[in-house]
mmCIF file of C-alpha atoms and ligand atoms in Angstrom:
data_model
loop_
_atom_site.group_PDB
_atom_site.id
_atom_site.type_symbol
_atom_site.label_atom_id
_atom_site.label_comp_id
_atom_site.label_asym_id
_atom_site.label_seq_id
_atom_site.Cartn_x
_atom_site.Cartn_y
_atom_site.Cartn_z
ATOM 1 C CA MET A 10 0.000 0.000 0.000
ATOM 2 C CA PHE A 11 2.730 2.448 0.961
ATOM 3 C CA ARG A 12 4.698 1.484 -2.110
ATOM 4 C CA PHE A 13 1.687 2.120 -4.290
ATOM 5 C CA LEU A 14 1.119 5.487 -2.666
ATOM 6 C CA PHE A 15 4.769 6.433 -3.115
ATOM 7 C CA THR A 16 4.669 5.494 -6.800
ATOM 8 C CA ALA A 17 1.453 7.408 -7.333
ATOM 9 C CA VAL A 18 2.880 10.498 -5.643
ATOM 10 C CA THR A 19 6.116 10.260 -7.644
ATOM 11 C CA VAL A 20 4.262 9.980 -10.928
ATOM 12 C CA PHE A 21 2.038 12.866 -9.995
ATOM 13 C CA PHE A 22 4.891 15.203 -9.145
ATOM 14 C CA CYS A 23 6.975 14.188 -12.151
ATOM 15 C CA ILE A 24 4.423 15.194 -14.757
ATOM 16 C CA PRO A 25 5.700 18.760 -15.271
ATOM 17 C CA ALA A 26 9.077 18.210 -16.972
ATOM 18 C CA THR A 27 10.899 20.784 -14.860
ATOM 19 C CA VAL A 28 10.168 18.991 -11.588
ATOM 20 C CA CYS A 29 12.065 15.938 -12.768
ATOM 21 C CA ALA A 30 14.708 17.919 -14.638
ATOM 22 C CA LYS A 31 18.116 16.332 -14.695
ATOM 23 C CA ASP A 32 21.550 17.887 -14.390
ATOM 24 C CA ILE A 33 23.828 16.958 -17.272
ATOM 25 C CA ILE A 34 27.495 17.889 -17.115
ATOM 26 C CA ILE A 35 29.599 18.737 -20.144
ATOM 27 C CA GLU A 36 33.266 19.268 -19.386
ATOM 28 C CA MET A 37 35.460 21.727 -21.274
ATOM 29 C CA LYS A 38 38.833 20.035 -21.642
ATOM 30 C CA ASN A 39 42.219 20.365 -23.319
ATOM 31 C CA ASN A 40 42.322 16.620 -23.943
ATOM 32 C CA GLY A 41 39.560 14.063 -24.248
ATOM 33 C CA ILE A 42 38.218 11.038 -26.076
ATOM 34 C CA ASP A 43 37.740 13.022 -29.308
ATOM 35 C CA GLY A 44 41.227 14.579 -29.208
ATOM 36 C CA VAL A 45 42.451 18.011 -28.118
ATOM 37 C CA MET A 46 40.174 20.947 -27.200
ATOM 38 C CA VAL A 47 36.900 19.196 -26.582
ATOM 39 C CA PHE A 48 33.529 19.366 -24.964
ATOM 40 C CA GLU A 49 32.966 16.028 -23.270
ATOM 41 C CA PRO A 50 30.538 14.555 -24.046
ATOM 42 C CA SER A 51 30.265 16.383 -27.383
ATOM 43 C CA TYR A 52 26.705 15.189 -27.991
ATOM 44 C CA ILE A 53 23.902 14.942 -25.500
ATOM 45 C CA LYS A 54 20.183 14.451 -25.702
ATOM 46 C CA ALA A 55 18.279 16.259 -22.982
ATOM 47 C CA ARG A 56 14.684 16.944 -22.165
ATOM 48 C CA PRO A 57 13.155 20.419 -22.090
ATOM 49 C CA GLY A 58 13.965 21.885 -18.678
ATOM 50 C CA ASP A 59 17.073 19.790 -18.004
ATOM 51 C CA ARG A 60 20.072 21.731 -16.708
ATOM 52 C CA ILE A 61 23.117 21.379 -18.931
ATOM 53 C CA ILE A 62 26.137 22.486 -16.972
ATOM 54 C CA PHE A 63 29.312 23.440 -18.832
ATOM 55 C CA LYS A 64 32.223 22.899 -16.465
ATOM 56 C CA PRO A 65 35.589 24.598 -17.034
ATOM 57 C CA THR A 66 37.649 21.504 -16.168
ATOM 58 C CA ASP A 67 40.623 23.032 -17.990
ATOM 59 C CA LYS A 68 41.369 26.733 -18.414
ATOM 60 C CA GLY A 69 40.872 28.891 -21.481
ATOM 61 C CA HIS A 70 37.475 27.693 -22.660
ATOM 62 C CA ASN A 71 33.965 29.041 -22.914
ATOM 63 C CA ALA A 72 30.615 27.732 -24.140
ATOM 64 C CA GLU A 73 28.328 29.676 -26.425
ATOM 65 C CA THR A 74 25.795 28.980 -29.146
ATOM 66 C CA ILE A 75 27.070 28.946 -32.705
ATOM 67 C CA PRO A 76 25.365 31.836 -34.566
ATOM 68 C CA ALA A 77 22.255 30.675 -36.472
ATOM 69 C CA PHE A 78 22.620 27.173 -35.030
ATOM 70 C CA TYR A 79 19.760 27.045 -32.574
ATOM 71 C CA PRO A 80 15.967 26.958 -32.855
ATOM 72 C CA LYS A 81 14.103 30.070 -33.880
ATOM 73 C CA GLY A 82 13.048 32.025 -30.812
ATOM 74 C CA ALA A 83 15.661 30.462 -28.515
ATOM 75 C CA THR A 84 17.886 32.661 -26.380
ATOM 76 C CA PRO A 85 21.537 32.391 -27.412
ATOM 77 C CA LEU A 86 23.993 31.171 -24.789
ATOM 78 C CA ARG A 87 27.116 33.224 -24.068
ATOM 79 C CA GLY A 88 29.466 31.851 -21.440
ATOM 80 C CA ALA A 89 32.587 33.668 -20.275
ATOM 81 C CA ILE A 90 36.087 32.152 -20.462
ATOM 82 C CA ASN A 91 36.906 29.919 -17.456
ATOM 83 C CA LYS A 92 33.365 30.198 -16.111
ATOM 84 C CA GLU A 93 30.800 27.514 -15.497
ATOM 85 C CA ILE A 94 27.553 28.219 -17.297
ATOM 86 C CA VAL A 95 24.192 26.507 -17.063
ATOM 87 C CA PHE A 96 22.069 26.136 -20.152
ATOM 88 C CA THR A 97 18.421 25.300 -19.863
ATOM 89 C CA THR A 98 15.612 25.650 -22.347
ATOM 90 C CA LYS A 99 12.075 24.540 -22.989
ATOM 91 C CA LEU A 100 12.434 24.858 -26.753
ATOM 92 C CA GLN A 101 12.989 21.559 -28.527
ATOM 93 C CA GLY A 102 15.557 21.346 -31.273
ATOM 94 C CA LEU A 103 19.268 21.292 -31.990
ATOM 95 C CA TYR A 104 21.749 23.677 -30.395
ATOM 96 C CA GLY A 105 25.250 23.997 -31.802
ATOM 97 C CA ILE A 106 27.743 24.994 -29.118
ATOM 98 C CA ARG A 107 31.281 26.250 -29.579
ATOM 99 C CA CYS A 108 34.231 27.399 -27.562
ATOM 100 C CA LEU A 109 35.141 30.664 -29.243
ATOM 101 C CA PRO A 110 38.963 30.487 -28.763
ATOM 102 C CA HIS A 111 39.094 26.900 -30.065
ATOM 103 C CA PHE A 112 36.333 26.917 -32.667
ATOM 104 C CA GLY A 113 38.950 26.556 -35.422
ATOM 105 C CA MET A 114 40.404 23.549 -33.587
ATOM 106 C CA GLY A 115 37.007 21.876 -33.672
ATOM 107 C CA MET A 116 35.825 22.555 -30.123
ATOM 108 C CA ILE A 117 32.092 22.104 -30.593
ATOM 109 C CA ALA A 118 29.194 20.263 -29.010
ATOM 110 C CA LEU A 119 25.706 19.382 -30.134
ATOM 111 C CA ILE A 120 22.772 19.523 -27.754
ATOM 112 C CA GLN A 121 19.522 17.888 -28.717
ATOM 113 C CA ILE A 122 16.537 19.020 -26.703
ATOM 114 C CA GLY A 123 13.620 16.645 -27.037
ATOM 115 C CA SER A 124 12.764 15.267 -30.428
ATOM 116 C CA VAL A 125 13.890 16.834 -33.674
ATOM 117 C CA LYS A 126 12.523 16.811 -37.204
ATOM 118 C CA SER A 127 14.526 15.737 -40.236
ATOM 119 C CA ALA A 128 14.404 19.375 -41.426
ATOM 120 C CA ASP A 129 16.250 20.361 -38.211
ATOM 121 C CA VAL A 130 18.921 17.762 -38.937
ATOM 122 C CA ASP A 131 19.288 18.985 -42.530
ATOM 123 C CA ALA A 132 19.581 22.585 -41.302
ATOM 124 C CA ALA A 133 22.265 21.542 -38.779
ATOM 125 C CA LYS A 134 24.232 19.755 -41.498
ATOM 126 C CA ALA A 135 24.095 22.887 -43.674
ATOM 127 C CA VAL A 136 25.589 25.292 -41.086
ATOM 128 C CA GLU A 137 29.010 26.468 -42.259
ATOM 129 C CA LEU A 138 31.767 25.689 -39.783
ATOM 130 C CA PRO A 139 35.571 25.637 -39.791
ATOM 131 C CA PRO A 140 36.777 22.258 -41.205
ATOM 132 C CA LEU A 141 37.690 20.594 -37.882
ATOM 133 C CA ALA A 142 34.500 21.835 -36.241
ATOM 134 C CA LYS A 143 32.540 20.549 -39.224
ATOM 135 C CA LYS A 144 34.133 17.113 -38.940
ATOM 136 C CA ARG A 145 33.199 16.764 -35.277
ATOM 137 C CA MET A 146 29.735 18.258 -35.838
ATOM 138 C CA ILE A 147 28.962 15.732 -38.566
ATOM 139 C CA ALA A 148 29.998 12.944 -36.154
ATOM 140 C CA ALA A 149 27.737 14.451 -33.457
ATOM 141 C CA ILE A 150 24.810 14.817 -35.878
ATOM 142 C CA ALA A 151 25.161 11.120 -36.738
ATOM 143 C CA ARG A 152 24.383 10.336 -33.100
ATOM 144 C CA ILE A 153 20.989 12.125 -33.085
ATOM 145 C CA ARG A 154 18.269 9.735 -31.963
HETATM 146 CU CU1 CU B 212 38.206 25.922 -25.806
#
C-alpha cells in the first residue's frame, strides 16, 4: 500500500518536466576522447527543462551557441572564459555549441533538446563551420536519436 502510494505520488509530481529535470554535465577540456580541445561529451540528448552544466575543467574555454545554429526564438547562450555556465531551455531542437577560442580547432558540441525533425537535422548539417569543427559536428549529428 505504501509502495503504491509512493509510486502514485512520484508519478504525480513528475508530470511537469521541470520537476524531474536532470543535471547533465559537459566538461570543457584540453584533452579528451575526441582529441584536443573538446567538450565532453560532445553530444547529448536532454529533455526540455534539463540543466546542462558546462564545467571549465581546464582553463581557457567558454561555451556559447554557434550563430544561427539554434531553434528560432531560442535565447543564445554566451558563457565567459573559465566560467561555469548553465544552459536550460524549454524549446525543442538542436543547439550547436562552440568554444570561441578553439572553434577553429574543432571545439564544438551538439545539444539535442527533445525530439527533432529531419528538417532540423538537414539545417544543422548545412551550417558552415571551420573544417575541424565541421568534422566533429557531422559525427555528433550522426548520433541524433
Ligand atoms: Cu576551448
